[in-house]
mmCIF file of C-alpha atoms in Angstrom:
data_model
loop_
_atom_site.group_PDB
_atom_site.id
_atom_site.type_symbol
_atom_site.label_atom_id
_atom_site.label_comp_id
_atom_site.label_asym_id
_atom_site.label_seq_id
_atom_site.Cartn_x
_atom_site.Cartn_y
_atom_site.Cartn_z
ATOM 1 C CA MET A 370 -161.107 47.506 175.566
ATOM 2 C CA THR A 371 -163.809 45.040 176.508
ATOM 3 C CA THR A 372 -167.060 46.472 178.799
ATOM 4 C CA ALA A 373 -165.425 45.488 181.817
ATOM 5 C CA GLU A 374 -161.733 47.193 180.811
ATOM 6 C CA GLU A 375 -164.487 50.799 179.636
ATOM 7 C CA ALA A 376 -166.113 50.460 183.416
ATOM 8 C CA ALA A 377 -162.477 49.806 184.624
ATOM 9 C CA TRP A 378 -160.801 52.977 182.269
ATOM 10 C CA LEU A 379 -163.453 55.363 183.344
ATOM 11 C CA ALA A 380 -162.861 54.321 187.682
ATOM 12 C CA THR A 381 -159.865 55.999 186.974
ATOM 13 C CA GLN A 382 -161.299 59.234 185.681
ATOM 14 C CA ARG A 383 -162.398 62.352 186.922
ATOM 15 C CA PRO A 384 -165.807 61.332 188.909
ATOM 16 C CA SER A 385 -168.308 63.117 187.735
ATOM 17 C CA ARG A 386 -172.106 61.551 186.244
ATOM 18 C CA VAL A 387 -170.780 62.733 183.049
ATOM 19 C CA ARG A 388 -168.430 59.309 182.761
ATOM 20 C CA GLU A 389 -172.201 57.864 182.671
ATOM 21 C CA VAL A 390 -172.689 59.591 178.872
ATOM 22 C CA GLN A 391 -169.195 58.066 178.090
ATOM 23 C CA ALA A 392 -169.554 55.080 179.382
ATOM 24 C CA GLY A 393 -172.942 54.952 176.261
ATOM 25 C CA ARG A 394 -175.819 56.662 177.698
ATOM 26 C CA LEU A 395 -177.352 59.423 175.933
ATOM 27 C CA ALA A 396 -177.762 61.587 178.993
ATOM 28 C CA TRP A 397 -177.926 61.518 183.022
ATOM 29 C CA THR A 398 -180.600 63.277 183.591
ATOM 30 C CA GLU A 399 -183.065 64.947 181.244
ATOM 31 C CA ILE A 400 -185.351 68.260 181.984
ATOM 32 C CA ASP A 401 -188.513 69.412 180.879
ATOM 33 C CA LEU A 402 -187.429 73.666 179.973
ATOM 34 C CA LEU A 403 -190.450 75.559 179.738
ATOM 35 C CA ASP A 404 -188.936 79.025 177.385
ATOM 36 C CA VAL A 405 -192.295 81.221 179.626
ATOM 37 C CA GLU A 406 -190.603 84.490 177.216
ATOM 38 C CA SER A 407 -187.664 84.273 179.306
ATOM 39 C CA GLY A 408 -184.798 85.565 175.873
ATOM 40 C CA SER A 409 -182.690 83.224 177.089
ATOM 41 C CA ALA A 410 -184.132 79.761 177.330
ATOM 42 C CA ARG A 411 -182.183 78.547 173.893
ATOM 43 C CA PRO A 412 -178.241 79.621 175.372
ATOM 44 C CA LEU A 413 -179.104 77.258 178.658
ATOM 45 C CA ARG A 414 -180.702 75.065 176.476
ATOM 46 C CA ASP A 415 -177.518 74.431 174.614
ATOM 47 C CA ALA A 416 -175.380 74.836 178.235
ATOM 48 C CA LEU A 417 -177.684 72.609 179.653
ATOM 49 C CA GLU A 418 -176.892 69.974 177.413
ATOM 50 C CA VAL A 419 -172.752 70.418 177.401
ATOM 51 C CA PHE A 420 -172.907 69.030 181.090
ATOM 52 C CA GLY A 421 -174.504 66.080 179.635
ATOM 53 C CA VAL A 422 -178.630 66.195 179.769
ATOM 54 C CA ARG A 423 -181.195 65.756 177.956
ATOM 55 C CA VAL A 424 -183.921 68.524 177.261
ATOM 56 C CA ASN A 425 -186.809 68.709 175.885
ATOM 57 C CA TYR A 426 -187.288 72.320 174.863
ATOM 58 C CA LEU A 427 -191.301 73.306 174.754
ATOM 59 C CA PRO A 428 -191.841 77.258 174.693
ATOM 60 C CA VAL A 429 -194.473 78.719 175.812
ATOM 61 C CA GLY A 430 -196.945 81.090 172.773
ATOM 62 C CA GLN A 431 -200.382 80.452 175.392
ATOM 63 C CA PRO A 432 -200.766 79.997 178.960
ATOM 64 C CA ARG A 433 -202.756 76.674 178.015
ATOM 65 C CA HIS A 434 -199.332 75.645 176.806
ATOM 66 C CA LEU A 435 -197.755 75.421 179.704
ATOM 67 C CA VAL A 436 -201.384 73.524 181.036
ATOM 68 C CA ALA A 437 -200.146 71.029 178.693
ATOM 69 C CA ALA A 438 -196.636 71.206 179.503
ATOM 70 C CA LEU A 439 -196.847 70.129 183.168
ATOM 71 C CA ASP A 440 -200.709 68.332 183.811
ATOM 72 C CA GLY A 441 -199.782 64.961 184.207
ATOM 73 C CA SER A 442 -201.025 64.451 180.939
ATOM 74 C CA ARG A 443 -197.507 63.881 179.848
ATOM 75 C CA PRO A 444 -194.030 62.508 181.020
ATOM 76 C CA ILE A 445 -192.558 64.663 182.928
ATOM 77 C CA ALA A 446 -188.708 64.981 183.335
ATOM 78 C CA PRO A 447 -186.646 64.770 186.376
ATOM 79 C CA TYR A 448 -185.945 68.340 186.279
ATOM 80 C CA VAL A 449 -188.241 70.943 185.254
ATOM 81 C CA LEU A 450 -187.119 74.022 184.381
ATOM 82 C CA LEU A 451 -188.849 77.620 183.677
ATOM 83 C CA ALA A 452 -186.666 80.635 182.202
ATOM 84 C CA CYS A 453 -189.153 83.436 182.793
ATOM 85 C CA HIS A 454 -190.421 86.503 184.488
ATOM 86 C CA GLY A 455 -191.922 86.851 187.931
ATOM 87 C CA ASP A 456 -193.512 89.293 189.293
ATOM 88 C CA GLU A 457 -194.868 89.180 193.979
ATOM 89 C CA GLY A 458 -194.719 85.796 193.698
ATOM 90 C CA ARG A 459 -196.382 84.828 190.755
ATOM 91 C CA ILE A 460 -194.934 83.554 187.233
ATOM 92 C CA ILE A 461 -196.015 86.160 184.731
ATOM 93 C CA VAL A 462 -197.375 84.055 180.830
ATOM 94 C CA CYS A 463 -197.659 85.819 177.884
ATOM 95 C CA GLU A 464 -198.950 88.811 179.555
ATOM 96 C CA GLU A 465 -200.461 90.581 175.878
ATOM 97 C CA LEU A 466 -203.023 87.817 174.733
ATOM 98 C CA ALA A 467 -204.827 89.361 172.132
ATOM 99 C CA ASP A 468 -208.384 88.940 173.588
ATOM 100 C CA GLU A 469 -208.325 86.145 170.751
ATOM 101 C CA LEU A 470 -206.579 84.063 171.621
ATOM 102 C CA ALA A 471 -207.240 85.496 175.947
ATOM 103 C CA THR A 472 -210.795 83.740 176.191
ATOM 104 C CA PHE A 473 -209.979 81.230 175.599
ATOM 105 C CA GLN A 474 -206.660 79.952 178.255
ATOM 106 C CA PRO A 475 -206.778 78.674 181.240
ATOM 107 C CA PHE A 476 -206.221 81.427 182.752
ATOM 108 C CA ASN A 477 -204.427 84.179 182.494
ATOM 109 C CA GLY A 478 -201.351 86.607 183.481
ATOM 110 C CA SER A 479 -200.375 85.046 185.373
ATOM 111 C CA LEU A 480 -199.278 81.867 187.876
ATOM 112 C CA GLY A 481 -200.144 81.773 191.209
ATOM 113 C CA PRO A 482 -200.802 78.900 193.742
ATOM 114 C CA ALA A 483 -204.166 79.149 192.550
ATOM 115 C CA GLU A 484 -203.421 78.404 189.401
ATOM 116 C CA VAL A 485 -200.378 75.527 190.083
ATOM 117 C CA ARG A 486 -202.440 74.201 192.349
ATOM 118 C CA ALA A 487 -205.740 73.665 189.143
ATOM 119 C CA HIS A 488 -202.992 72.724 186.291
ATOM 120 C CA VAL A 489 -200.536 71.600 187.719
ATOM 121 C CA ARG A 490 -198.843 68.110 188.292
ATOM 122 C CA LEU A 491 -195.709 67.277 188.708
ATOM 123 C CA PRO A 492 -195.189 64.139 189.938
ATOM 124 C CA GLY A 493 -191.709 63.235 191.898
ATOM 125 C CA SER A 494 -190.222 66.550 190.317
ATOM 126 C CA THR A 495 -187.597 68.998 191.418
ATOM 127 C CA VAL A 496 -188.429 72.722 189.547
ATOM 128 C CA ILE A 497 -186.631 74.668 189.688
ATOM 129 C CA VAL A 498 -187.836 79.243 188.503
ATOM 130 C CA THR A 499 -185.596 81.769 187.232
ATOM 131 C CA GLY A 500 -188.419 84.918 187.026
ATOM 132 C CA CYS A 501 -187.822 87.372 190.479
ATOM 133 C CA ASP A 502 -190.017 87.519 192.929
ATOM 134 C CA THR A 503 -190.541 83.574 192.412
ATOM 135 C CA GLY A 504 -189.018 82.191 195.948
ATOM 136 C CA HIS A 505 -191.938 83.359 197.613
ATOM 137 C CA PRO A 506 -192.851 80.616 200.306
ATOM 138 C CA ASP A 507 -196.471 80.262 198.865
ATOM 139 C CA LEU A 508 -196.099 79.576 195.270
ATOM 140 C CA ALA A 509 -193.097 77.308 196.091
ATOM 141 C CA GLU A 510 -195.994 75.417 198.752
ATOM 142 C CA ALA A 511 -198.282 76.029 195.584
ATOM 143 C CA PHE A 512 -195.384 73.167 193.395
ATOM 144 C CA LEU A 513 -194.495 71.051 196.097
ATOM 145 C CA ASP A 514 -198.828 70.751 196.709
ATOM 146 C CA ALA A 515 -199.286 69.830 193.147
ATOM 147 C CA GLY A 516 -196.661 67.209 193.627
ATOM 148 C CA ALA A 517 -192.744 68.525 192.813
ATOM 149 C CA THR A 518 -190.369 67.154 195.824
ATOM 150 C CA ALA A 519 -188.193 70.695 194.941
ATOM 151 C CA TYR A 520 -188.303 73.662 194.150
ATOM 152 C CA ILE A 521 -186.022 76.154 193.888
ATOM 153 C CA ALA A 522 -187.004 80.363 192.543
ATOM 154 C CA PRO A 523 -185.362 83.645 194.033
ATOM 155 C CA ARG A 524 -186.847 85.431 196.481
ATOM 156 C CA GLU A 525 -185.745 88.546 194.888
ATOM 157 C CA ALA A 526 -184.638 90.376 192.464
ATOM 158 C CA PRO A 527 -181.910 89.078 190.785
ATOM 159 C CA PHE A 528 -180.023 91.010 187.380
ATOM 160 C CA GLY A 529 -180.909 89.852 184.407
ATOM 161 C CA TYR A 530 -177.495 86.659 183.958
ATOM 162 C CA ALA A 531 -177.384 86.133 187.068
ATOM 163 C CA SER A 532 -180.310 84.352 186.529
ATOM 164 C CA VAL A 533 -178.739 83.197 183.897
ATOM 165 C CA PHE A 534 -176.139 82.430 185.703
ATOM 166 C CA ALA A 535 -177.637 79.941 188.412
ATOM 167 C CA PRO A 536 -178.860 77.246 186.634
ATOM 168 C CA LEU A 537 -176.244 76.290 184.706
ATOM 169 C CA MET A 538 -174.097 75.838 188.360
ATOM 170 C CA LEU A 539 -177.055 74.265 189.821
ATOM 171 C CA PHE A 540 -176.284 71.295 187.171
ATOM 172 C CA TYR A 541 -172.839 71.399 187.299
ATOM 173 C CA GLU A 542 -172.446 71.164 191.095
ATOM 174 C CA LEU A 543 -175.814 68.015 190.025
ATOM 175 C CA THR A 544 -172.827 67.168 186.917
ATOM 176 C CA GLU A 545 -170.269 66.968 189.232
ATOM 177 C CA GLN A 546 -172.302 63.974 192.388
ATOM 178 C CA ARG A 547 -173.304 67.244 194.536
ATOM 179 C CA THR A 548 -177.130 66.401 196.008
ATOM 180 C CA LEU A 549 -179.416 68.273 195.884
ATOM 181 C CA PRO A 550 -179.350 70.588 199.238
ATOM 182 C CA GLN A 551 -175.121 70.688 198.549
ATOM 183 C CA ALA A 552 -175.534 72.266 195.320
ATOM 184 C CA VAL A 553 -178.118 74.979 196.038
ATOM 185 C CA ALA A 554 -175.554 75.596 199.262
ATOM 186 C CA HIS A 555 -172.361 75.818 197.125
ATOM 187 C CA LEU A 556 -175.451 78.370 194.248
ATOM 188 C CA ARG A 557 -176.411 81.084 197.293
ATOM 189 C CA ALA A 558 -172.084 80.993 199.080
ATOM 190 C CA HIS A 559 -171.219 82.678 194.972
ATOM 191 C CA ASP A 560 -172.255 85.956 195.952
ATOM 192 C CA LYS A 561 -174.946 88.285 196.722
ATOM 193 C CA GLU A 562 -177.521 87.412 193.590
ATOM 194 C CA LEU A 563 -176.958 84.539 193.563
ATOM 195 C CA ALA A 564 -178.098 83.867 197.795
ATOM 196 C CA MET A 565 -181.032 85.177 196.850
ATOM 197 C CA TRP A 566 -182.316 81.615 195.626
ATOM 198 C CA GLU A 567 -183.762 79.331 198.146
ATOM 199 C CA LEU A 568 -184.675 75.672 198.574
ATOM 200 C CA PHE A 569 -188.335 74.203 199.434
ATOM 201 C CA GLN A 570 -188.333 70.558 200.045
ATOM 202 C CA ARG A 571 -190.894 68.796 202.777
ATOM 203 C CA GLY A 572 -189.967 66.393 205.276
#
């Protein structure tokens, strides 16, 4: 089968970004997946790869790992997914760190708006956060100030497996060629737990 014949055949198939992978691309997009002691990042990685997404798995064992991943010193993927816990508008980061390590961290305990503005640089990335209460407008604004084009997170505290399902449904919708606002709208319409996720963007 020639390239032209393959393209013609793919055009007859159900529309999906996965067709790009079928046509020879290694992935149709890329995610930096930061595992901030969430317990769900590895299953998320496996599932997201099914959608034809390249996943860069980055375990975070101390706050400076998060900074090293997101401070702009390395290429940042188009999507950044923080699998984490949250509380009152902050991302919890390695709370129980030994004193010997805590002394040398850029911050300790949690990542809030001030820490994001000080340490995070995300030029053009879409940020997705799974932690409870991380959809606070102040935290969203900080990520947008740091260069993110969009920020998606729950305003309240969805039950545990909703935080696993939300990014999967979001990327299902994106793989189905929905726009980001359409994908988030479908996510929020699913049920009251997923309705907690908010999309923040600037005009």
